[in-house]
């Protein structure tokens, strides 16, 4: 524990202010989670009435029963997994070799290619042309369209490229002397050394795929292919438009607020579960000891 | 095992040429050391032999085969890097085995090879460790293990000891020498440490500004440097070099060093040379101390005495030019502070042309 006596008055104020700000920040991040979780476990009546603030009011799991008994929920849940896993693997399959190539000094036209990739970070064609492009390629309403259409992302490529560039060139040279070809250099030396960076990029891909909403809504008409986020929106839109449903449920155990909250909780859980699994890669300094500068 | 031949090898980065046509013939089993000041092109030359740098012009032959356009992995050479470049994610055994694994050797062969190499290098107890958990000397050994395990035709070393402390460097230097005796693999070794060059080399190649100044055995280069650059590069401390002018001495040629005359051997290069501007070179070891003015001695002022134990370095000033004498302390220790000058045997004095730096004196031999 810090010894506060070592601080001057001004320093003490500063430390206290810091702690207060950090506490506020933590609360503001955590509160929506707590609120949604509590909402999903409250009765529909209390939720409608706006009585849920911190803890569940009139505890019930009725909303979950409703959600989990709906086949469309499970189907879109499955779709989200397909888009997330398929999309992340596809992204890594493009991003890793692309970033590696761009990091090699011997790449012909390296500056040009790097510029081309960086260019896409600031400028793109825009929504309508992209939609038309996907339509003309026959990629509407298809799993593959969603997966391939967003597989490559300039930011992730540059991120990983910078990491590869930071790995001393002599590892590549040693591997080449040892008989490795380009592919083996990447696979057996650079990839194992880049686990933290690849985990970071993979997490970015996973999160953006998991939360991906807008383009899935635009590109997918077929309800059997929509992901969870689009399904959630559909539920909210359908139920809240339905006056009759709303009034008939005045006293019911669930309402569309609690149902949507339950869907949100269900959709957050997998991401929360995978983060600790990836996190171990973030703190490790694996490059240590291999070379001496 | 095989020889390596460089014919007019040139390296240019764009318009900048950094290696200007090098000719070198490394014999089978020979240990050749490339030495020279920083930036003279040693690493570049070595890396061209390794295949890590493209050869801009000239022809490189390994074991009788021209390999200019052969990939590093197909040249059958192994390299030890200055920074070791051990794979951090692999343990010692896996680091050593990496090359064999890439070449799809059988597991049994790999195990045997790792066993043998780790035995030779004293790494048996560390096979499971990661590079991060090894000392500098152990890492150095693993780097060598990785090179020798493949039994390549040629070993290349780029300043492999420069990251070690002085004591370990001396120890590893001896180990490299022993290893070369044992394995007899053709080796090319880059360093800017002239002691490493002298102790390890069968032949030394002195480089300067992308050119070879001289090739020869350590003693040849030490005794008969072809020019003042080589003379100043090899030896610690290096050869003293004082500007002077050839004059006719009482018996044979002499050099006038700002009023004092030093006798030179009557060498062919010095005939009809009276009046020529020269540089007179005297190795610190070959200068004999004098404490009183005497015939043929060159007098100067003593600045500083550095006692090293068995020897001492006397820093003098001769006609304004610095001059170092290296002498035994045994029997001399009380005289050192009283030194007023030196004498040197004429046949051990080197003379270089002041303009070109080329040696004028003939061959010195030591029996
Ligand atoms: N990629 C490059 N582009 C341009 N010039 C280069 C490049 N690599 C090396 N050089 C130049 O080539 C020359 C020789 O470099 P090299 O690394 O061979 O020197 P060295 O003798 O090994 O020196 P040191 O003892 O410092 O390692 C240097 O002047 C260096 O600046
Ligand atoms: Mg170098």
XYZ file of C-alpha atoms and ligand atoms in Angstrom:
692
model
C 0.000 0.000 0.000
C 1.227 3.475 -0.802
C 2.290 5.491 2.179
C 0.216 8.658 1.936
C 2.558 10.526 4.300
C 5.130 10.699 1.521
C 2.845 12.828 -0.601
C 2.391 16.568 -0.384
C -1.137 17.951 -0.050
C -1.385 18.632 -3.737
C -0.219 15.114 -4.543
C -2.776 13.653 -2.145
C -5.555 15.562 -3.846
C -4.306 14.297 -7.178
C -4.244 10.673 -6.037
C -7.713 10.926 -4.522
C -9.093 12.572 -7.634
C -7.565 9.788 -9.738
C -9.161 7.109 -7.617
C -12.551 8.787 -7.782
C -12.339 9.113 -11.559
C -11.259 5.507 -11.996
C -14.085 4.357 -9.742
C -16.597 6.403 -11.739
C -15.246 5.061 -14.981
C -15.431 1.479 -13.749
C -18.989 2.002 -12.563
C -20.087 3.534 -15.825
C -18.651 0.534 -17.697
C -20.077 -2.061 -15.352
C -23.482 -0.527 -14.758
C -25.011 -1.314 -18.175
C -24.070 -4.972 -17.709
C -25.611 -5.098 -14.257
C -28.682 -3.222 -15.404
C -29.302 -5.512 -18.390
C -28.733 -8.643 -16.329
C -31.138 -7.416 -13.623
C -33.688 -6.374 -16.185
C -33.627 -9.805 -17.807
C -34.416 -11.420 -14.473
C -37.212 -9.061 -13.431
C -40.921 -9.487 -14.130
C -42.279 -7.905 -17.259
C -44.541 -5.654 -15.236
C -41.786 -4.142 -13.113
C -39.561 -3.750 -16.168
C -42.288 -1.889 -18.054
C -42.918 0.302 -15.059
C -39.257 1.281 -14.962
C -38.734 -0.005 -11.454
C -35.516 -1.899 -12.157
C -32.477 0.128 -11.182
C -29.762 -2.129 -9.815
C -31.072 -5.535 -8.763
C -33.857 -7.698 -10.244
C -37.365 -6.745 -9.070
C -39.761 -9.649 -8.684
C -37.139 -12.214 -9.681
C -38.179 -14.534 -12.520
C -36.494 -16.413 -15.373
C -39.601 -16.245 -17.516
C -37.901 -14.073 -20.165
C -35.164 -16.703 -20.592
C -37.768 -19.407 -20.962
C -39.354 -17.433 -23.738
C -36.064 -16.722 -25.489
C -34.605 -20.197 -25.216
C -37.780 -21.895 -26.401
C -37.759 -19.904 -29.627
C -36.120 -21.897 -32.503
C -35.223 -18.672 -34.343
C -33.094 -17.633 -31.390
C -31.077 -20.832 -31.557
C -30.791 -20.589 -35.295
C -29.453 -17.046 -35.217
C -27.170 -17.982 -32.336
C -25.739 -20.718 -34.523
C -25.402 -18.234 -37.399
C -23.472 -15.823 -35.196
C -21.054 -18.619 -34.354
C -20.634 -19.428 -38.026
C -19.961 -15.782 -38.913
C -17.632 -15.316 -35.974
C -15.546 -18.457 -36.292
C -15.612 -18.617 -40.083
C -15.015 -14.888 -40.408
C -12.155 -14.827 -37.915
C -10.397 -17.787 -39.524
C -10.877 -16.284 -42.954
C -9.548 -12.939 -41.734
C -6.462 -14.509 -40.167
C -5.849 -16.517 -43.316
C -5.620 -13.252 -45.247
C -4.208 -10.909 -42.655
C -1.274 -13.000 -41.437
C 0.376 -13.744 -44.798
C -0.529 -10.259 -46.048
C 1.001 -8.535 -43.049
C 4.086 -10.750 -43.231
C 4.643 -10.006 -46.898
C 4.242 -6.275 -46.316
C 6.767 -6.430 -43.470
C 9.547 -7.939 -45.614
C 12.108 -5.434 -46.912
C 12.688 -7.608 -49.981
C 9.036 -7.347 -51.122
C 8.966 -5.843 -54.564
C 7.014 -2.557 -54.594
C 6.699 -2.685 -50.818
C 5.994 1.028 -50.306
C 3.307 0.984 -52.929
C 1.513 -2.044 -51.481
C 1.696 -0.623 -47.992
C 0.220 2.617 -49.213
C -2.589 0.748 -50.951
C -3.505 -1.070 -47.751
C -3.255 2.041 -45.571
C -5.393 3.910 -48.091
C -8.386 1.686 -47.322
C -8.234 2.754 -43.690
C -9.367 6.262 -44.592
C -11.215 5.960 -47.861
C -13.777 3.472 -49.009
C -16.321 3.377 -51.757
C -19.290 4.013 -49.467
C -22.372 2.058 -48.525
C -24.381 1.944 -51.726
C -21.509 1.022 -54.065
C -20.442 -1.672 -51.626
C -23.947 -3.071 -51.517
C -24.197 -3.036 -55.311
C -20.826 -4.676 -55.543
C -21.893 -7.471 -53.201
C -25.143 -7.867 -55.114
C -23.390 -8.087 -58.471
C -21.001 -10.671 -57.087
C -23.993 -12.730 -55.996
C -23.004 -12.446 -52.360
C -26.343 -11.272 -50.950
C -28.141 -13.604 -48.605
C -25.208 -15.971 -48.260
C -23.001 -17.071 -45.382
C -19.978 -16.866 -47.617
C -20.797 -13.293 -48.644
C -20.726 -12.095 -45.055
C -17.576 -14.044 -44.263
C -15.526 -13.042 -47.294
C -16.921 -9.537 -47.655
C -15.394 -8.330 -44.406
C -12.418 -10.667 -44.142
C -9.671 -8.174 -44.828
C -9.212 -5.057 -42.786
C -6.410 -2.597 -43.400
C -6.070 -1.634 -39.780
C -5.452 -5.199 -38.620
C -2.962 -5.784 -41.424
C -0.978 -2.683 -40.490
C -1.111 -3.607 -36.816
C 0.310 -7.054 -37.441
C 2.759 -5.780 -40.044
C 4.222 -3.382 -37.487
C 4.624 -6.236 -35.056
C 6.381 -8.405 -37.652
C 8.665 -5.499 -38.509
C 9.686 -5.299 -34.865
C 10.966 -8.886 -34.874
C 14.712 -8.817 -35.581
C 15.544 -9.718 -39.162
C 18.175 -12.154 -37.950
C 15.473 -14.674 -36.961
C 14.430 -14.861 -40.575
C 18.025 -15.102 -41.708
C 18.840 -17.820 -39.184
C 15.811 -19.802 -40.298
C 16.745 -19.394 -43.940
C 20.268 -20.593 -43.198
C 18.680 -23.536 -41.381
C 16.910 -24.417 -44.599
C 13.462 -22.926 -44.111
C 11.537 -21.579 -47.091
C 9.460 -18.378 -46.862
C 6.402 -20.237 -45.707
C 8.292 -22.159 -43.040
C 9.933 -18.965 -41.794
C 6.477 -17.500 -41.271
C 4.903 -20.623 -39.850
C 7.678 -21.936 -37.618
C 9.369 -18.770 -36.480
C 7.336 -15.620 -36.953
C 3.946 -17.026 -35.956
C 5.073 -18.515 -32.639
C 6.850 -15.246 -31.868
C 3.757 -13.222 -32.711
C 1.175 -14.963 -30.548
C 0.320 -11.808 -28.576
C -0.193 -9.735 -31.715
C -2.178 -12.460 -33.435
C -4.324 -12.932 -30.336
C -5.025 -9.202 -30.379
C -5.996 -9.218 -34.025
C -8.080 -12.362 -33.535
C -9.914 -10.743 -30.645
C -10.632 -7.671 -32.768
C -12.026 -9.931 -35.483
C -14.093 -11.985 -33.053
C -15.612 -8.972 -31.341
C -16.426 -7.131 -34.544
C -17.931 -10.289 -36.061
C -19.894 -11.073 -32.942
C -21.297 -7.570 -32.721
C -21.596 -7.165 -36.490
C -25.064 -5.842 -37.129
C -25.437 -3.262 -39.806
C -24.133 -5.099 -42.860
C -25.742 -8.353 -41.818
C -29.055 -6.504 -41.696
C -28.474 -4.917 -45.090
C -27.133 -7.973 -46.905
C -29.314 -10.720 -45.445
C -33.008 -10.902 -46.245
C -33.397 -14.560 -45.434
C -34.313 -14.842 -41.726
C -32.721 -18.267 -41.483
C -29.296 -16.701 -42.071
C -29.416 -13.676 -39.800
C -27.079 -13.459 -36.798
C -28.105 -12.852 -33.218
C -27.746 -9.071 -33.357
C -30.126 -8.802 -36.277
C -32.511 -11.225 -34.605
C -32.444 -9.075 -31.467
C -33.380 -6.031 -33.436
C -36.168 -7.956 -35.107
C -37.590 -9.057 -31.776
C -37.510 -5.530 -30.416
C -39.047 -4.084 -33.550
C -41.726 -6.756 -33.826
C -42.784 -6.719 -30.220
C -42.719 -3.010 -29.621
C -44.751 -2.366 -32.743
C -47.347 -4.770 -31.495
C -49.714 -2.657 -29.372
C -51.826 -5.638 -28.512
C -48.867 -7.657 -27.309
C -47.732 -4.759 -25.195
C -51.063 -4.278 -23.412
C -51.827 -7.965 -23.064
C -48.580 -8.344 -21.228
C -49.195 -5.623 -18.695
C -49.286 -8.094 -15.899
C -47.294 -10.846 -17.540
C -44.099 -12.363 -16.199
C -42.161 -11.119 -19.205
C -42.214 -8.140 -21.517
C -40.266 -7.223 -24.615
C -37.841 -5.291 -22.391
C -36.999 -8.365 -20.367
C -36.908 -10.575 -23.451
C -34.481 -8.275 -25.252
C -32.378 -8.031 -22.113
C -32.280 -11.817 -21.903
C -31.137 -12.062 -25.534
C -28.436 -9.492 -24.862
C -27.189 -11.418 -21.825
C -27.118 -14.616 -23.859
C -25.140 -12.870 -26.575
C -22.577 -11.401 -24.182
C -21.692 -14.628 -22.426
C -19.510 -16.260 -25.133
C -17.383 -13.126 -25.559
C -16.877 -12.935 -21.811
C -15.825 -16.569 -21.826
C -13.252 -16.272 -24.616
C -11.465 -13.180 -23.352
C -9.680 -14.809 -20.387
C -8.610 -17.551 -22.754
C -6.943 -15.066 -25.124
C -5.722 -12.769 -22.385
C -2.755 -14.888 -21.380
C -1.104 -13.965 -24.663
C -1.261 -10.266 -23.989
C 1.144 -10.000 -21.089
C 3.920 -12.330 -22.187
C 7.197 -10.987 -23.521
C 8.184 -13.945 -25.636
C 10.922 -12.257 -27.661
C 13.131 -12.127 -24.601
C 16.485 -13.840 -24.800
C 16.602 -14.957 -28.401
C 18.833 -12.204 -29.637
C 21.205 -9.900 -27.918
C 21.233 -6.376 -29.240
C 34.030 -30.065 -46.791
C 35.175 -27.663 -49.341
C 36.843 -24.480 -50.361
C 35.284 -21.119 -51.040
C 36.403 -18.884 -53.854
C 35.530 -15.221 -54.362
C 36.296 -13.734 -57.773
C 35.973 -9.945 -58.138
C 32.993 -9.906 -55.792
C 31.206 -6.551 -55.788
C 28.361 -5.324 -53.642
C 26.409 -2.192 -54.434
C 23.333 -0.830 -52.698
C 21.729 1.140 -55.467
C 24.371 3.558 -56.694
C 26.568 3.114 -53.632
C 29.216 0.476 -53.998
C 30.418 -0.841 -50.636
C 32.519 -3.847 -51.665
C 34.783 -3.144 -54.621
C 35.809 -6.420 -56.184
C 37.214 -8.903 -53.709
C 39.382 -11.865 -54.643
C 39.833 -14.521 -52.017
C 40.567 -18.213 -52.182
C 39.714 -20.080 -49.001
C 41.201 -23.550 -48.933
C 39.417 -26.619 -47.689
C 39.573 -26.851 -43.872
C 41.172 -23.454 -43.652
C 40.198 -20.934 -40.966
C 40.162 -17.493 -42.557
C 39.468 -14.342 -40.565
C 38.173 -11.157 -42.175
C 39.237 -8.208 -40.116
C 39.010 -4.471 -40.573
C 37.559 -1.321 -39.105
C 33.828 -0.795 -38.713
C 31.978 -0.319 -41.970
C 34.701 -1.796 -44.186
C 32.370 -4.433 -45.638
C 33.240 -7.561 -43.656
C 29.662 -8.470 -42.779
C 28.483 -7.651 -46.264
C 31.088 -9.983 -47.738
C 30.207 -12.752 -45.311
C 26.504 -12.332 -45.959
C 27.090 -12.601 -49.696
C 28.848 -15.905 -49.066
C 25.904 -16.997 -46.894
C 23.413 -16.004 -49.574
C 21.667 -13.447 -47.378
C 22.811 -10.596 -49.623
C 22.708 -10.636 -53.366
C 26.047 -10.509 -55.152
C 26.112 -7.464 -57.420
C 28.990 -8.654 -59.553
C 31.682 -11.315 -59.612
C 31.586 -15.030 -58.999
C 31.272 -17.028 -55.797
C 32.228 -20.676 -55.793
C 31.664 -23.137 -52.960
C 33.106 -26.612 -53.351
C 33.682 -26.018 -57.037
C 30.104 -24.944 -57.742
C 29.147 -21.385 -58.666
C 26.487 -20.390 -56.156
C 25.726 -16.760 -57.018
C 22.083 -17.631 -57.613
C 21.717 -20.487 -55.159
C 19.446 -19.984 -52.118
C 21.155 -20.000 -48.699
C 19.573 -23.299 -47.748
C 21.065 -24.990 -50.789
C 24.600 -23.681 -50.293
C 25.249 -26.031 -47.395
C 26.763 -23.336 -45.216
C 25.922 -22.497 -41.607
C 26.208 -19.161 -39.919
C 26.650 -17.992 -36.339
C 25.133 -14.559 -35.855
C 26.476 -11.777 -33.706
C 23.200 -11.595 -31.776
C 22.845 -15.432 -31.787
C 19.295 -15.281 -33.218
C 18.192 -18.265 -31.166
C 14.506 -19.049 -31.543
C 13.046 -17.795 -28.247
C 10.021 -20.064 -28.365
C 12.096 -23.242 -28.658
C 14.265 -24.860 -26.021
C 17.944 -25.603 -26.530
C 17.404 -29.065 -27.974
C 14.754 -27.790 -30.387
C 16.940 -24.862 -31.387
C 19.775 -27.199 -32.257
C 17.430 -29.598 -34.036
C 15.560 -26.916 -36.006
C 17.602 -27.204 -39.186
C 17.452 -30.997 -39.183
C 13.720 -30.926 -38.614
C 13.232 -28.523 -41.513
C 15.234 -30.927 -43.640
C 12.939 -33.738 -42.548
C 15.589 -35.901 -40.895
C 14.298 -38.906 -38.957
C 13.642 -38.547 -35.242
C 16.386 -41.014 -34.367
C 18.964 -39.175 -36.444
C 17.901 -35.869 -34.894
C 18.138 -37.210 -31.346
C 21.576 -38.655 -32.005
C 22.842 -35.457 -33.569
C 21.531 -33.274 -30.735
C 23.058 -35.682 -28.234
C 26.446 -35.554 -29.905
C 26.524 -31.790 -30.457
C 25.323 -30.961 -26.972
C 28.056 -33.241 -25.669
C 30.745 -31.483 -27.690
C 29.579 -28.079 -26.516
C 28.797 -29.000 -22.921
C 25.096 -28.250 -23.254
C 23.700 -31.573 -22.016
C 22.317 -30.086 -18.805
C 20.509 -27.252 -20.539
C 18.650 -29.007 -23.323
C 15.227 -28.260 -21.865
C 15.883 -24.580 -21.222
C 14.682 -21.653 -23.257
C 17.276 -19.165 -24.552
C 15.987 -16.535 -22.115
C 17.128 -18.740 -19.233
C 20.717 -19.138 -20.446
C 23.832 -17.080 -19.796
C 25.549 -15.264 -22.650
C 28.206 -17.948 -23.015
C 25.619 -20.721 -23.080
C 23.592 -18.912 -25.732
C 26.749 -18.553 -27.766
C 27.271 -22.293 -27.506
C 23.724 -23.049 -28.606
C 24.231 -20.799 -31.615
C 27.336 -22.803 -32.488
C 25.495 -26.052 -31.877
C 22.856 -25.015 -34.339
C 25.567 -24.421 -36.914
C 27.609 -27.585 -36.430
C 24.726 -30.027 -36.093
C 24.117 -30.016 -39.839
C 27.750 -30.780 -40.677
C 27.825 -28.065 -43.323
C 30.599 -27.543 -45.838
C 31.410 -24.086 -44.529
C 30.978 -22.233 -41.229
C 30.451 -18.505 -41.290
C 30.839 -16.445 -38.140
C 29.910 -12.776 -37.857
C 31.531 -11.359 -34.729
C 30.245 -14.233 -32.647
C 32.050 -13.180 -29.474
C 31.479 -9.457 -29.452
C 28.579 -9.668 -27.009
C 30.551 -11.546 -24.360
C 32.615 -10.069 -21.578
C 36.385 -10.151 -21.938
C 37.008 -13.289 -19.928
C 34.311 -15.339 -21.594
C 35.477 -14.106 -24.969
C 38.955 -15.480 -24.375
C 37.487 -18.789 -23.268
C 35.084 -19.117 -26.193
C 37.819 -18.090 -28.604
C 39.836 -21.085 -27.486
C 36.764 -23.287 -27.797
C 36.147 -22.184 -31.357
C 39.748 -22.974 -32.194
C 39.467 -26.404 -30.572
C 36.201 -27.061 -32.384
C 37.782 -26.189 -35.690
C 40.679 -28.548 -35.002
C 38.234 -31.297 -34.145
C 35.743 -30.861 -36.987
C 38.071 -29.442 -39.619
C 35.302 -27.493 -41.360
C 36.259 -24.621 -43.647
C 35.529 -21.476 -41.659
C 35.235 -17.788 -42.452
C 35.179 -15.584 -39.411
C 34.485 -11.865 -39.237
C 35.738 -9.726 -36.404
C 37.139 -6.298 -35.785
C 39.133 -7.594 -32.868
C 42.685 -8.083 -34.062
C 43.534 -10.396 -31.151
C 40.786 -12.790 -32.288
C 42.137 -12.534 -35.802
C 45.719 -13.272 -34.751
C 44.826 -16.193 -32.493
C 42.224 -17.963 -34.623
C 43.298 -17.505 -38.196
C 45.240 -19.739 -40.509
C 45.139 -16.693 -42.739
C 43.976 -13.174 -42.049
C 42.306 -10.946 -44.607
C 42.635 -7.271 -43.721
C 39.886 -5.201 -45.273
C 39.545 -1.444 -45.543
C 36.815 0.558 -47.273
C 35.472 -2.403 -49.212
C 38.873 -3.577 -50.442
C 41.347 -6.198 -49.331
C 44.559 -4.618 -48.101
C 46.477 -7.815 -47.462
C 46.036 -11.550 -47.086
C 48.492 -13.696 -45.165
C 49.240 -15.732 -42.086
C 49.085 -13.840 -38.812
C 52.892 -13.680 -38.566
C 53.313 -12.550 -42.164
C 50.941 -9.691 -41.581
C 52.480 -8.830 -38.259
C 56.041 -8.785 -39.505
C 55.594 -7.590 -43.053
C 52.555 -5.408 -43.471
C 52.317 -4.258 -47.087
C 51.249 -0.783 -46.095
C 50.904 1.543 -43.165
C 47.183 0.730 -42.766
C 47.819 -2.955 -42.083
C 50.760 -2.008 -39.880
C 48.507 0.225 -37.839
C 45.697 -2.269 -37.641
C 47.368 -5.419 -36.360
C 49.183 -5.564 -33.057
C 48.166 -4.144 -29.710
C 49.223 -1.471 -29.249
C 49.681 -0.907 -32.985
C 52.935 -0.122 -34.746
C 54.323 3.360 -34.021
C 54.470 5.463 -37.163
C 56.595 8.611 -37.343
C 57.014 10.908 -40.339
C 60.553 11.289 -41.609
C 62.892 11.669 -44.568
C 65.479 9.276 -46.004
C 69.049 10.471 -45.575
C 72.417 8.909 -46.248
C 73.689 7.637 -42.902
C 77.302 6.945 -41.970
C 76.957 3.285 -42.942
C 73.845 2.604 -45.033
C 70.523 4.437 -45.235
C 68.911 6.232 -42.337
C 65.793 8.245 -41.663
C 65.737 11.765 -40.343
C 63.024 12.063 -37.701
C 62.929 15.790 -37.049
C 66.666 16.130 -36.539
C 67.430 12.730 -35.044
C 68.713 9.969 -37.290
C 67.648 6.349 -37.071
C 69.616 3.677 -38.932
C 67.740 1.521 -41.446
C 68.625 -1.803 -43.004
C 70.215 -1.512 -46.489
C 67.138 -2.733 -48.318
C 66.567 -2.637 -52.093
C 63.588 -0.301 -51.694
C 65.778 2.282 -50.008
C 68.481 2.533 -52.681
C 68.561 5.944 -54.325
C 65.806 7.003 -51.973
C 67.592 9.870 -50.284
C 65.226 12.789 -49.777
C 62.106 10.680 -49.972
C 59.298 11.452 -47.505
C 58.542 8.299 -45.525
C 56.772 6.927 -42.498
C 59.020 4.978 -40.163
C 57.294 2.156 -38.338
C 58.526 0.590 -35.125
C 56.514 -2.010 -33.210
C 56.212 -1.180 -29.500
C 57.685 -4.600 -28.720
C 60.774 -4.039 -30.866
C 61.830 -0.747 -29.284
C 64.519 -1.046 -26.578
C 64.462 1.477 -23.785
C 67.426 3.753 -23.077
C 67.859 5.953 -20.045
C 70.773 8.053 -21.289
C 71.665 9.632 -24.569
C 73.641 7.141 -26.612
C 74.772 6.572 -30.151
C 71.954 5.665 -32.571
C 69.218 6.138 -29.984
C 66.166 8.296 -30.618
C 65.392 10.537 -27.694
C 61.994 11.782 -26.558
C 59.981 12.771 -23.503
C 58.203 10.253 -21.331
C 54.537 11.143 -20.715
C 53.094 8.210 -18.903
C 53.938 4.719 -17.665
C 51.199 2.063 -17.671
C 52.144 -1.051 -15.743
C 50.290 -4.169 -16.869
C 52.019 -6.714 -14.652
C 54.625 -8.599 -16.618
C 54.848 -5.741 -19.084
C 54.576 -1.982 -19.113
C 53.556 0.506 -21.777
C 55.617 3.678 -21.936
C 53.880 6.529 -23.666
C 56.489 8.886 -25.104
C 56.600 11.837 -27.374
C 59.253 11.808 -30.094
C 59.633 15.135 -31.861
C 55.988 15.840 -31.069
C 54.705 12.486 -32.364
C 53.290 9.895 -29.934
C 55.375 6.764 -29.518
C 54.606 3.711 -27.374
C 57.173 1.257 -26.058
C 56.222 -2.086 -24.666
C 58.760 -3.540 -22.321
C 59.237 -6.228 -19.694
C 58.826 -5.104 -16.130
C 61.163 -7.814 -14.794
C 64.537 -6.187 -14.042
C 63.380 -2.874 -15.495
C 60.799 -1.711 -13.017
C 63.017 0.920 -11.367
C 64.248 2.299 -14.662
C 60.867 2.864 -16.299
C 60.311 6.394 -15.018
C 63.797 7.355 -16.194
C 63.389 6.260 -19.823
C 64.513 8.975 -22.227
C 64.430 7.251 -25.596
C 64.734 4.013 -27.543
C 66.820 2.048 -29.969
C 65.567 -0.445 -32.531
C 67.276 -3.080 -34.650
C 67.376 -1.770 -38.264
C 66.037 -5.033 -39.717
C 62.886 -4.719 -37.557
C 62.105 -1.166 -38.645
C 59.512 -0.799 -41.388
C 59.533 2.068 -43.860
C 56.464 3.212 -45.797
C 56.102 5.770 -48.524
C 54.538 8.869 -46.958
C 52.191 9.472 -49.895
C 51.028 5.975 -50.882
C 51.554 4.262 -47.550
C 53.143 1.293 -49.344
C 55.996 -0.568 -47.650
C 59.481 0.199 -49.008
C 61.429 -2.099 -46.761
C 61.838 -5.754 -47.577
C 60.877 -8.883 -45.776
C 61.467 -9.364 -42.081
C 61.788 -12.908 -40.880
C 61.690 -14.288 -37.397
C 63.245 -17.637 -36.790
N 21.278 -2.066 -46.734
C 22.288 -1.210 -46.936
N 22.139 -0.134 -47.730
C 23.149 0.726 -47.931
N 24.371 0.602 -47.396
C 24.592 -0.446 -46.597
C 23.568 -1.412 -46.315
N 24.086 -2.340 -45.483
C 25.363 -1.968 -45.257
N 25.675 -0.830 -45.923
C 26.983 -0.140 -45.923
O 27.963 -1.049 -46.320
C 29.173 -0.797 -45.661
C 29.722 -2.079 -45.111
O 28.878 -2.544 -44.098
P 29.207 -3.849 -43.269
O 28.049 -4.124 -42.386
O 29.630 -4.917 -44.190
O 30.436 -3.375 -42.376
P 31.291 -4.210 -41.345
O 32.669 -4.262 -41.870
O 30.623 -5.482 -41.043
O 31.267 -3.253 -40.083
P 31.086 -3.605 -38.537
O 32.428 -3.962 -38.015
O 30.607 -2.302 -37.961
O 30.076 -4.684 -38.432
C 28.871 0.250 -44.604
O 29.398 1.473 -45.031
C 27.375 0.297 -44.539
O 26.953 1.600 -44.275
Mg 29.546 -6.281 -39.329
